[in-house]
mmCIF file of C-alpha atoms and ligand atoms in Angstrom:
data_model
loop_
_atom_site.group_PDB
_atom_site.id
_atom_site.type_symbol
_atom_site.label_atom_id
_atom_site.label_comp_id
_atom_site.label_asym_id
_atom_site.label_seq_id
_atom_site.Cartn_x
_atom_site.Cartn_y
_atom_site.Cartn_z
ATOM 1 C CA MET A 5 0.000 0.000 0.000
ATOM 2 C CA GLN A 6 1.142 3.513 -0.810
ATOM 3 C CA ASP A 7 1.096 6.822 1.028
ATOM 4 C CA VAL A 8 -1.745 9.239 0.173
ATOM 5 C CA SER A 9 -1.809 13.053 0.261
ATOM 6 C CA PHE A 10 -4.582 15.489 1.194
ATOM 7 C CA GLN A 11 -4.249 19.247 1.636
ATOM 8 C CA GLY A 12 -0.466 18.983 1.383
ATOM 9 C CA MET A 13 -0.279 16.427 4.211
ATOM 10 C CA THR A 14 1.069 12.891 3.755
ATOM 11 C CA PHE A 15 -0.611 9.872 5.316
ATOM 12 C CA GLU A 16 0.812 6.347 5.535
ATOM 13 C CA PRO A 17 -1.082 3.024 5.563
ATOM 14 C CA TYR A 18 -2.151 2.050 9.072
ATOM 15 C CA LEU A 19 -4.998 -0.493 9.133
ATOM 16 C CA THR A 20 -5.937 -2.633 6.142
ATOM 17 C CA ARG A 21 -9.505 -3.419 5.069
ATOM 18 C CA GLU A 22 -8.897 -7.033 6.151
ATOM 19 C CA GLN A 23 -7.867 -5.981 9.668
ATOM 20 C CA ILE A 24 -10.882 -3.667 9.851
ATOM 21 C CA ALA A 25 -13.297 -6.405 8.715
ATOM 22 C CA GLU A 26 -11.919 -8.782 11.331
ATOM 23 C CA GLN A 27 -12.482 -6.342 14.207
ATOM 24 C CA VAL A 28 -15.914 -5.325 12.895
ATOM 25 C CA SER A 29 -16.966 -9.006 13.049
ATOM 26 C CA ARG A 30 -15.564 -9.373 16.556
ATOM 27 C CA VAL A 31 -17.337 -6.243 17.840
ATOM 28 C CA ALA A 32 -20.613 -7.347 16.216
ATOM 29 C CA ALA A 33 -20.326 -10.745 17.925
ATOM 30 C CA GLU A 34 -19.779 -9.030 21.300
ATOM 31 C CA ILE A 35 -22.852 -6.854 20.791
ATOM 32 C CA VAL A 36 -24.975 -9.854 19.761
ATOM 33 C CA ARG A 37 -23.755 -11.753 22.844
ATOM 34 C CA ASP A 38 -24.551 -8.843 25.226
ATOM 35 C CA CYS A 39 -27.937 -7.726 23.938
ATOM 36 C CA ALA A 40 -30.761 -8.399 26.359
ATOM 37 C CA THR A 41 -33.394 -7.798 23.687
ATOM 38 C CA GLN A 42 -33.710 -8.738 20.019
ATOM 39 C CA ASN A 43 -34.530 -5.194 18.940
ATOM 40 C CA PRO A 44 -31.724 -2.855 19.960
ATOM 41 C CA LEU A 45 -31.605 0.521 18.216
ATOM 42 C CA PHE A 46 -28.240 1.305 16.626
ATOM 43 C CA ILE A 47 -27.675 5.071 16.472
ATOM 44 C CA CYS A 48 -25.059 5.957 13.874
ATOM 45 C CA VAL A 49 -23.270 9.241 14.518
ATOM 46 C CA LEU A 50 -22.845 10.923 11.136
ATOM 47 C CA ASN A 51 -20.845 11.616 9.190
ATOM 48 C CA GLY A 52 -17.755 9.646 10.174
ATOM 49 C CA ALA A 53 -19.429 6.439 11.362
ATOM 50 C CA PHE A 54 -21.524 5.705 8.267
ATOM 51 C CA MET A 55 -19.209 3.056 6.814
ATOM 52 C CA PHE A 56 -18.499 1.303 10.113
ATOM 53 C CA ALA A 57 -22.219 1.402 10.994
ATOM 54 C CA ALA A 58 -23.178 -0.237 7.685
ATOM 55 C CA ASP A 59 -20.670 -3.064 8.131
ATOM 56 C CA LEU A 60 -21.371 -3.494 11.852
ATOM 57 C CA PHE A 61 -25.144 -3.547 11.375
ATOM 58 C CA ARG A 62 -24.867 -6.203 8.652
ATOM 59 C CA ALA A 63 -22.524 -8.257 10.834
ATOM 60 C CA ALA A 64 -25.093 -8.167 13.666
ATOM 61 C CA ALA A 65 -27.917 -9.690 11.592
ATOM 62 C CA GLN A 66 -28.469 -12.304 14.303
ATOM 63 C CA LEU A 67 -30.348 -9.563 16.184
ATOM 64 C CA THR A 68 -33.430 -10.228 14.126
ATOM 65 C CA ASN A 69 -35.397 -7.099 15.070
ATOM 66 C CA ALA A 70 -32.534 -4.610 15.291
ATOM 67 C CA GLU A 71 -33.089 -1.137 13.840
ATOM 68 C CA ILE A 72 -30.749 1.655 12.817
ATOM 69 C CA THR A 73 -31.158 5.429 12.857
ATOM 70 C CA PHE A 74 -28.896 8.416 12.319
ATOM 71 C CA ILE A 75 -27.925 11.609 14.089
ATOM 72 C CA ARG A 76 -25.306 14.143 13.137
ATOM 73 C CA PHE A 77 -22.773 15.853 15.392
ATOM 74 C CA LYS A 78 -19.727 17.901 14.478
ATOM 75 C CA SER A 79 -16.689 18.752 16.584
ATOM 76 C CA TYR A 80 -13.629 18.543 14.369
ATOM 77 C CA GLU A 81 -12.110 21.194 12.151
ATOM 78 C CA GLY A 82 -8.981 20.223 10.203
ATOM 79 C CA THR A 83 -6.935 17.773 12.232
ATOM 80 C CA SER A 84 -8.053 18.688 15.754
ATOM 81 C CA SER A 85 -11.112 18.905 17.973
ATOM 82 C CA THR A 86 -12.696 22.318 18.515
ATOM 83 C CA GLY A 87 -13.724 21.154 22.010
ATOM 84 C CA LYS A 88 -17.321 22.085 21.210
ATOM 85 C CA VAL A 89 -19.922 19.725 19.791
ATOM 86 C CA ARG A 90 -22.639 21.013 17.484
ATOM 87 C CA GLU A 91 -25.803 19.004 16.953
ATOM 88 C CA ILE A 92 -26.568 19.232 13.238
ATOM 89 C CA MET A 93 -29.342 16.615 13.070
ATOM 90 C CA GLY A 94 -31.065 15.420 16.240
ATOM 91 C CA LEU A 95 -32.818 12.228 17.268
ATOM 92 C CA THR A 96 -36.331 11.690 15.965
ATOM 93 C CA ASP A 97 -36.926 8.153 17.294
ATOM 94 C CA ASP A 98 -38.561 7.266 20.599
ATOM 95 C CA ILE A 99 -35.923 5.412 22.628
ATOM 96 C CA THR A 100 -37.952 4.968 25.822
ATOM 97 C CA ASN A 101 -37.133 1.554 27.356
ATOM 98 C CA ARG A 102 -35.050 0.677 24.307
ATOM 99 C CA GLU A 103 -31.610 -0.932 24.248
ATOM 100 C CA VAL A 104 -29.421 1.633 22.477
ATOM 101 C CA ILE A 105 -26.058 1.068 20.789
ATOM 102 C CA ILE A 106 -24.317 4.296 19.783
ATOM 103 C CA VAL A 107 -22.078 3.731 16.755
ATOM 104 C CA GLU A 108 -19.075 6.053 16.473
ATOM 105 C CA ASP A 109 -16.118 6.092 14.117
ATOM 106 C CA ILE A 110 -13.656 7.269 16.736
ATOM 107 C CA VAL A 111 -13.587 8.405 20.358
ATOM 108 C CA ASP A 112 -10.907 11.046 20.853
ATOM 109 C CA THR A 113 -11.468 13.611 23.657
ATOM 110 C CA GLY A 114 -14.756 11.886 24.540
ATOM 111 C CA VAL A 115 -16.671 15.174 24.406
ATOM 112 C CA THR A 116 -19.038 13.982 21.669
ATOM 113 C CA ALA A 117 -19.669 10.649 23.435
ATOM 114 C CA PHE A 118 -20.300 12.349 26.775
ATOM 115 C CA GLN A 119 -22.766 14.859 25.363
ATOM 116 C CA LEU A 120 -24.515 12.168 23.366
ATOM 117 C CA ARG A 121 -24.927 9.816 26.317
ATOM 118 C CA GLN A 122 -26.395 12.635 28.409
ATOM 119 C CA MET A 123 -28.827 13.563 25.661
ATOM 120 C CA LEU A 124 -29.934 9.937 25.215
ATOM 121 C CA GLN A 125 -30.189 9.160 28.962
ATOM 122 C CA ALA A 126 -32.652 12.043 29.318
ATOM 123 C CA ASN A 127 -35.020 10.047 27.087
ATOM 124 C CA ARG A 128 -35.091 7.048 29.475
ATOM 125 C CA PRO A 129 -33.692 4.210 27.350
ATOM 126 C CA LYS A 130 -33.354 0.713 28.816
ATOM 127 C CA SER A 131 -29.578 0.959 28.356
ATOM 128 C CA VAL A 132 -26.971 2.860 26.353
ATOM 129 C CA ARG A 133 -23.696 1.355 25.173
ATOM 130 C CA MET A 134 -21.186 2.686 22.702
ATOM 131 C CA ALA A 135 -19.403 0.853 19.888
ATOM 132 C CA THR A 136 -16.512 2.682 18.276
ATOM 133 C CA LEU A 137 -14.201 1.474 15.548
ATOM 134 C CA LEU A 138 -11.264 3.457 16.951
ATOM 135 C CA TYR A 139 -10.445 4.712 20.418
ATOM 136 C CA LYS A 140 -7.599 7.022 21.465
ATOM 137 C CA PRO A 141 -7.362 6.333 25.244
ATOM 138 C CA GLY A 142 -4.525 8.858 25.595
ATOM 139 C CA SER A 143 -6.818 11.701 24.456
ATOM 140 C CA LEU A 144 -9.859 10.945 26.637
ATOM 141 C CA LYS A 145 -10.741 14.013 28.720
ATOM 142 C CA ILE A 146 -14.287 13.337 29.841
ATOM 143 C CA GLY A 147 -16.741 10.465 30.332
ATOM 144 C CA THR A 148 -16.431 6.700 30.404
ATOM 145 C CA PRO A 149 -14.508 4.588 27.857
ATOM 146 C CA PRO A 150 -16.585 3.050 25.041
ATOM 147 C CA GLU A 151 -17.959 -0.440 25.804
ATOM 148 C CA TYR A 152 -16.994 -1.881 22.403
ATOM 149 C CA VAL A 153 -13.740 -0.947 20.678
ATOM 150 C CA GLY A 154 -12.410 -2.098 17.302
ATOM 151 C CA PHE A 155 -8.874 -0.757 17.774
ATOM 152 C CA GLU A 156 -7.146 1.214 20.529
ATOM 153 C CA ILE A 157 -4.761 3.608 18.817
ATOM 154 C CA PRO A 158 -2.253 6.326 19.802
ATOM 155 C CA SER A 159 -3.363 9.970 19.695
ATOM 156 C CA LYS A 160 -2.583 10.526 16.030
ATOM 157 C CA PHE A 161 -4.761 11.855 13.219
ATOM 158 C CA ILE A 162 -6.398 9.140 11.106
ATOM 159 C CA ILE A 163 -8.311 9.170 7.792
ATOM 160 C CA GLY A 164 -10.188 6.665 5.613
ATOM 161 C CA TYR A 165 -13.075 4.182 6.013
ATOM 162 C CA GLY A 166 -15.463 7.066 6.759
ATOM 163 C CA LEU A 167 -13.012 9.276 8.645
ATOM 164 C CA ASP A 168 -12.204 12.565 6.974
ATOM 165 C CA LEU A 169 -9.921 15.530 6.693
ATOM 166 C CA ASP A 170 -12.363 18.432 6.248
ATOM 167 C CA GLY A 171 -14.743 16.179 4.309
ATOM 168 C CA GLU A 172 -12.188 14.412 2.135
ATOM 169 C CA ALA A 173 -10.710 10.872 2.285
ATOM 170 C CA ARG A 174 -13.856 9.131 3.550
ATOM 171 C CA ASN A 175 -13.985 6.818 0.532
ATOM 172 C CA LEU A 176 -10.669 5.100 1.227
ATOM 173 C CA SER A 177 -11.216 1.416 2.078
ATOM 174 C CA ASP A 178 -8.193 1.274 4.365
ATOM 175 C CA ILE A 179 -7.185 3.566 7.230
ATOM 176 C CA TYR A 180 -4.181 5.909 7.040
ATOM 177 C CA VAL A 181 -2.290 7.891 9.696
ATOM 178 C CA LEU A 182 -0.757 11.359 9.379
ATOM 179 C CA LYS A 183 3.005 11.049 8.955
ATOM 180 C CA SER A 184 4.933 12.884 11.652
HETATM 181 P P1 IMP B 29 -14.295 13.685 20.373
HETATM 182 O O1 IMP B 29 -15.565 14.416 20.696
HETATM 183 O O2 IMP B 29 -13.084 14.541 20.612
HETATM 184 O O3 IMP B 29 -14.179 12.337 21.048
HETATM 185 O O4 IMP B 29 -14.235 13.469 18.825
HETATM 186 C C1 IMP B 29 -15.154 12.746 18.202
HETATM 187 C C2 IMP B 29 -15.231 13.032 16.718
HETATM 188 O O5 IMP B 29 -14.128 13.775 16.187
HETATM 189 C C3 IMP B 29 -15.184 11.715 16.022
HETATM 190 O O6 IMP B 29 -16.467 11.139 15.984
HETATM 191 C C4 IMP B 29 -14.659 12.093 14.669
HETATM 192 O O7 IMP B 29 -15.717 12.472 13.822
HETATM 193 C C5 IMP B 29 -13.721 13.244 14.938
HETATM 194 N N1 IMP B 29 -12.323 12.755 15.039
HETATM 195 C C6 IMP B 29 -11.611 12.498 16.157
HETATM 196 N N2 IMP B 29 -10.378 12.045 15.884
HETATM 197 C C7 IMP B 29 -10.300 11.986 14.527
HETATM 198 C C8 IMP B 29 -9.266 11.549 13.610
HETATM 199 O O8 IMP B 29 -8.148 11.124 13.967
HETATM 200 N N3 IMP B 29 -9.585 11.634 12.287
HETATM 201 C C9 IMP B 29 -10.799 12.084 11.829
HETATM 202 N N4 IMP B 29 -11.782 12.484 12.649
HETATM 203 C C10 IMP B 29 -11.539 12.430 13.987
HETATM 204 MG MG1 MG B 30 -17.746 10.860 14.548
#
């Protein structure tokens, strides 16, 4: 695999599509194992998580009555967090007494996850757990670690498989890391 460039920055291969698929299957199996009900609601946090959510949801087909919905939050500009989370598209579904699985692409400072959990808890779900493809434990500033993690990674900037640099690079099938 070759390096890729966006906005004058060079990124090197980091996780292959095969490695990603393997962890997606493992995380899906953990969710299936842990679900108390057959109809959990997966909540995909747009935009970054759309690709992971599609693969994860398919891999969890054993949950015969599972549903998926979408919300949109934004916190990143360029290669770093602004520290503030904007809700661009809110939740329209009734989650009362529902088992909820939040699907994130990456947990970095944890600000988005924290705000999201608070917002969801206010609607009295049965439970809320978070599945994230990537987790940077060294960057976590607030809240609890995600319950399901594809990969724990160092605090470096990542693109591909849904993750972007100002909107670009989401369509890469593999994941790349910013070269230092
Ligand atoms: P947090 O609120 O700081 O945990 O950041 C969460 C959001 O920031 C993620 O859902 C991503 O959309 C974005 N983000 C965090 N780290 C990266 C990265 O390395 N590459 C691309 N987006 C990122
Ligand atoms: Mg995200």
